[in-house]
mmCIF file of C-alpha atoms in Angstrom:
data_model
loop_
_atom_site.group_PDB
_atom_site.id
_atom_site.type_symbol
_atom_site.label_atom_id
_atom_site.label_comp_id
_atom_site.label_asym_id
_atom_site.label_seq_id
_atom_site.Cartn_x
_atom_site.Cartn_y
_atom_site.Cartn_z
ATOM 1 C CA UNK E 270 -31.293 -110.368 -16.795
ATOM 2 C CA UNK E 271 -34.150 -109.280 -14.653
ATOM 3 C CA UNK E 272 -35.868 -105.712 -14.726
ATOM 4 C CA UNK E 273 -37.728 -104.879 -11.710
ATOM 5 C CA UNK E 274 -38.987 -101.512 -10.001
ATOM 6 C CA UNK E 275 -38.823 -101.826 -6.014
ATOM 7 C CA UNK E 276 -39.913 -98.591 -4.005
ATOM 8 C CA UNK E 277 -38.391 -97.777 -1.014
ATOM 9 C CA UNK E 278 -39.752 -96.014 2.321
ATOM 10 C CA UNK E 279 -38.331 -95.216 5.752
ATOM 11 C CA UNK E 280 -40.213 -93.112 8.401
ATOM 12 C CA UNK E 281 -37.810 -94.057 11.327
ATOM 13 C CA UNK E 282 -34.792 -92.990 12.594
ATOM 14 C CA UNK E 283 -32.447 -90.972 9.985
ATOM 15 C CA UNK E 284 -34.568 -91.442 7.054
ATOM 16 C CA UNK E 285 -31.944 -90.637 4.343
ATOM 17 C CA UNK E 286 -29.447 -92.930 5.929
ATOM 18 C CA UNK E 287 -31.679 -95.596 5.822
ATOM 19 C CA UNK E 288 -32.848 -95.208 2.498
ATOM 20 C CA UNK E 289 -29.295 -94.672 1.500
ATOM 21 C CA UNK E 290 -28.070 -97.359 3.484
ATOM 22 C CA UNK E 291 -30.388 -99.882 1.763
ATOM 23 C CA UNK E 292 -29.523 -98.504 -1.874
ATOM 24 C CA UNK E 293 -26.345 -99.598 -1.056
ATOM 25 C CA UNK E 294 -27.222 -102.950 0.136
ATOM 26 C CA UNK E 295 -29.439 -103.631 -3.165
ATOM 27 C CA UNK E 296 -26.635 -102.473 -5.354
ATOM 28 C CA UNK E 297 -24.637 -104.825 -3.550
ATOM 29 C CA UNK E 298 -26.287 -108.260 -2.892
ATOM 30 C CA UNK E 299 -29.286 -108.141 -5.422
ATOM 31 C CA UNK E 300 -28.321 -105.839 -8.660
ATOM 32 C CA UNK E 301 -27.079 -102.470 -10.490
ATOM 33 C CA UNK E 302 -29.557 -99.579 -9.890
ATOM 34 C CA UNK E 303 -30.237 -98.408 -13.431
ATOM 35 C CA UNK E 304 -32.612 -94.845 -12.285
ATOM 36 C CA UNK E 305 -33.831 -93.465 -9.320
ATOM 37 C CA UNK E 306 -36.821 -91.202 -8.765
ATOM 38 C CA UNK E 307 -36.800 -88.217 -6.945
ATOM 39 C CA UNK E 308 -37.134 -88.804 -3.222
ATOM 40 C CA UNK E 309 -40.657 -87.315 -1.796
ATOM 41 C CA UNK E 310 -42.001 -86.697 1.715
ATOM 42 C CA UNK E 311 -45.564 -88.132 2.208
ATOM 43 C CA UNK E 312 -47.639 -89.129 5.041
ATOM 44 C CA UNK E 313 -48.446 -92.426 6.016
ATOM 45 C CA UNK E 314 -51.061 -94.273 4.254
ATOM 46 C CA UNK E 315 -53.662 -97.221 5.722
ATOM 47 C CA UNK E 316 -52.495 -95.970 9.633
ATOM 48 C CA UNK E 317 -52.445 -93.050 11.718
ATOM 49 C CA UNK E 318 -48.546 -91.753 12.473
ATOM 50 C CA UNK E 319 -47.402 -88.322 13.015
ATOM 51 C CA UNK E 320 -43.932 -89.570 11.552
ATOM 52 C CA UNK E 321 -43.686 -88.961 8.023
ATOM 53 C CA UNK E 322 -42.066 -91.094 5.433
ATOM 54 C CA UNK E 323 -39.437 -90.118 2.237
ATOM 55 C CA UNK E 324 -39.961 -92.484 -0.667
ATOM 56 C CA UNK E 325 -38.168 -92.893 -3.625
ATOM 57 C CA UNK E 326 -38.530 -95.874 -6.883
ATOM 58 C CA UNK E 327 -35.876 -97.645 -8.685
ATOM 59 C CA UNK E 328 -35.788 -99.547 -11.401
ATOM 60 C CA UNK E 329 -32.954 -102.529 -10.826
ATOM 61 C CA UNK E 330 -31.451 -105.054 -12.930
ATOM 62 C CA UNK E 331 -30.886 -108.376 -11.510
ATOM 63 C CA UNK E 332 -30.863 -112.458 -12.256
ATOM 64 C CA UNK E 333 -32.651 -113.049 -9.103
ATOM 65 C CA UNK E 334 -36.521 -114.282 -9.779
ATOM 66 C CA UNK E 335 -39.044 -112.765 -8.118
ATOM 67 C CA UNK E 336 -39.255 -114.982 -4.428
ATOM 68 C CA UNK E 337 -34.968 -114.793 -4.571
ATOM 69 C CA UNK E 338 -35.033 -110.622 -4.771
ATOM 70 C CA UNK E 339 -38.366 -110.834 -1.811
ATOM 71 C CA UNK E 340 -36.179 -113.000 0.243
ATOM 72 C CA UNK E 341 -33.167 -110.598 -0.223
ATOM 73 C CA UNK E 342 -35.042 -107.031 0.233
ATOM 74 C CA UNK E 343 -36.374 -109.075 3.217
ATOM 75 C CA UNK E 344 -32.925 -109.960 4.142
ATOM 76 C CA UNK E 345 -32.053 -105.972 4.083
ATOM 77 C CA UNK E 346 -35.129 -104.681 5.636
ATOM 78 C CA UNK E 347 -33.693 -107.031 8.980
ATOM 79 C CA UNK E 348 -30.371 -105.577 8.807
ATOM 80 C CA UNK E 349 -31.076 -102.538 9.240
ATOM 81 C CA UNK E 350 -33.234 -103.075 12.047
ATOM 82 C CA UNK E 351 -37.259 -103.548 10.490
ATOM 83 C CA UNK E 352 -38.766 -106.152 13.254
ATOM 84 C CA UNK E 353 -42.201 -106.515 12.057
ATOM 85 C CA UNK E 354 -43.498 -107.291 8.308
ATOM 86 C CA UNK E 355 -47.402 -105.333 7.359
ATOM 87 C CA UNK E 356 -47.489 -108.814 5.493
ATOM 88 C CA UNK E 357 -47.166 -111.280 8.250
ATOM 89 C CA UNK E 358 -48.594 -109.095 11.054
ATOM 90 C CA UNK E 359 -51.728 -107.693 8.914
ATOM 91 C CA UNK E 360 -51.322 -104.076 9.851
ATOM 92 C CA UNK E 361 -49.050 -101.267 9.087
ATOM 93 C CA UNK E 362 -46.828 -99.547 11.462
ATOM 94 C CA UNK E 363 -43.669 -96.977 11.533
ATOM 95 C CA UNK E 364 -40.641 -98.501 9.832
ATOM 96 C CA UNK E 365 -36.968 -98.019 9.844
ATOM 97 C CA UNK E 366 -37.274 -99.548 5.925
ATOM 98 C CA UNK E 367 -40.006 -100.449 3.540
ATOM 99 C CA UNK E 368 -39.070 -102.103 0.286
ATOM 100 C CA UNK E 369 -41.695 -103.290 -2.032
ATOM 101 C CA UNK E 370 -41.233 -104.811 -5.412
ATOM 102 C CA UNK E 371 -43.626 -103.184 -7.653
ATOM 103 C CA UNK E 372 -43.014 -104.763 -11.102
ATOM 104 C CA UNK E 373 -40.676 -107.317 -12.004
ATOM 105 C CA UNK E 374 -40.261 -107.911 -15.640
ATOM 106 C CA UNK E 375 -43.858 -107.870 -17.087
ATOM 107 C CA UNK E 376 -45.182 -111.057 -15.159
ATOM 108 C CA UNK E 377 -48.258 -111.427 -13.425
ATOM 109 C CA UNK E 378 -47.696 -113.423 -9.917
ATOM 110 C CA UNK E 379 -49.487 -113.834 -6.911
ATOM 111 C CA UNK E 380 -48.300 -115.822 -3.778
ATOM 112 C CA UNK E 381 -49.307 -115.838 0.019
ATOM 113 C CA UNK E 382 -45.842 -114.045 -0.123
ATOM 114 C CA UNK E 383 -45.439 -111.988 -2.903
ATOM 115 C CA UNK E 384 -48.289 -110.351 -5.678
ATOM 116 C CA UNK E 385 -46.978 -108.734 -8.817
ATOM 117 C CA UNK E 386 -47.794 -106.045 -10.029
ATOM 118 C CA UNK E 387 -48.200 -104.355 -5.967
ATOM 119 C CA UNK E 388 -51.933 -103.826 -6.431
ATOM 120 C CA UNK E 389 -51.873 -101.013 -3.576
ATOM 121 C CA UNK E 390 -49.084 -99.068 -5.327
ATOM 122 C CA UNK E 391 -50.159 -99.441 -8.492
ATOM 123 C CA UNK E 392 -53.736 -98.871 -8.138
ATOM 124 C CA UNK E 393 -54.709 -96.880 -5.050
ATOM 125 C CA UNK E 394 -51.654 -94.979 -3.883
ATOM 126 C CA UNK E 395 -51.147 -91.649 -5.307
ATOM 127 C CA UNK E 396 -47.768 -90.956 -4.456
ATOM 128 C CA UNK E 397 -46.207 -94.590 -5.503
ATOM 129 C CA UNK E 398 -48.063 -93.613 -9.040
ATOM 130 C CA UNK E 399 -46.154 -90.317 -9.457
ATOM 131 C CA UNK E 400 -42.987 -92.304 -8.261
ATOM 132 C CA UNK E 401 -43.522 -95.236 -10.752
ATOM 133 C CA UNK E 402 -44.653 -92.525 -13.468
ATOM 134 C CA UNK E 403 -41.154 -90.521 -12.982
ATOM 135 C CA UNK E 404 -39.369 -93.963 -13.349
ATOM 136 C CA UNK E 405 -41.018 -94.986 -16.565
#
């Protein structure tokens, strides 16, 4: 069994349905939700938008590895209506949903795809800290 923490934004549409919408999702294609943080309100970081985001962690167990749970939170992102990916386009923009994985296990993984630990949240982002920081 696989322990990773994901974090979870949405600055589109109804915010808390999305966010709710996709905890649902996760619990149900990709693993049990063992803790959630407290959802915050922060702006957006690395653009300029007037809409503001909630964010909230979780810490998941799952046996998916690490490209199997990207391909999945990717999967969920599409369903509920994200068009464009920050990773394939280059630059951020309003989203419906955001789901990052932000530790998985305690590996150390970098891709074109897919870098573990998620150097912005973990490093430069002071809000994801305070998340992750509540979570562990």
């Amino acid at each position: 069994m696989n322990k990773a923490i994901l974090l979870l934004g949405s600055n589109l549409g109804d915010k808390m349905k999305n966010i709710s919408t996709a905890l649902s999702l996760i619990n149900e294609s990709i693993g049990s939700i063992k803790k959630k943080s407290n959802i915050i309100k922060t702006l957006p970081e690395g653009y300029n938008s007037s809409n503001t985001y909630l964010n909230l962690g979780i810490i998941i167990e799952t046996y998916l590895s690490p490209m199997q749970l990207l391909k999945q939170l990717k999967k969920i992102e599409q369903d509920l209506g994200r068009i464009r990916d920050s990773s394939y386009s280059g630059t951020y923009e309003d989203r419906i949903i955001d789901i990052d994985i932000i530790y998985f296990n305690n590996i150390i993984y970098e891709s074109k795809k897919l870098v573990i630990p998620h150097k912005a949240h973990t490093k430069k982002r002071t809000f994801s800290k305070k998340i992750i920081y509540e979570l562990i």
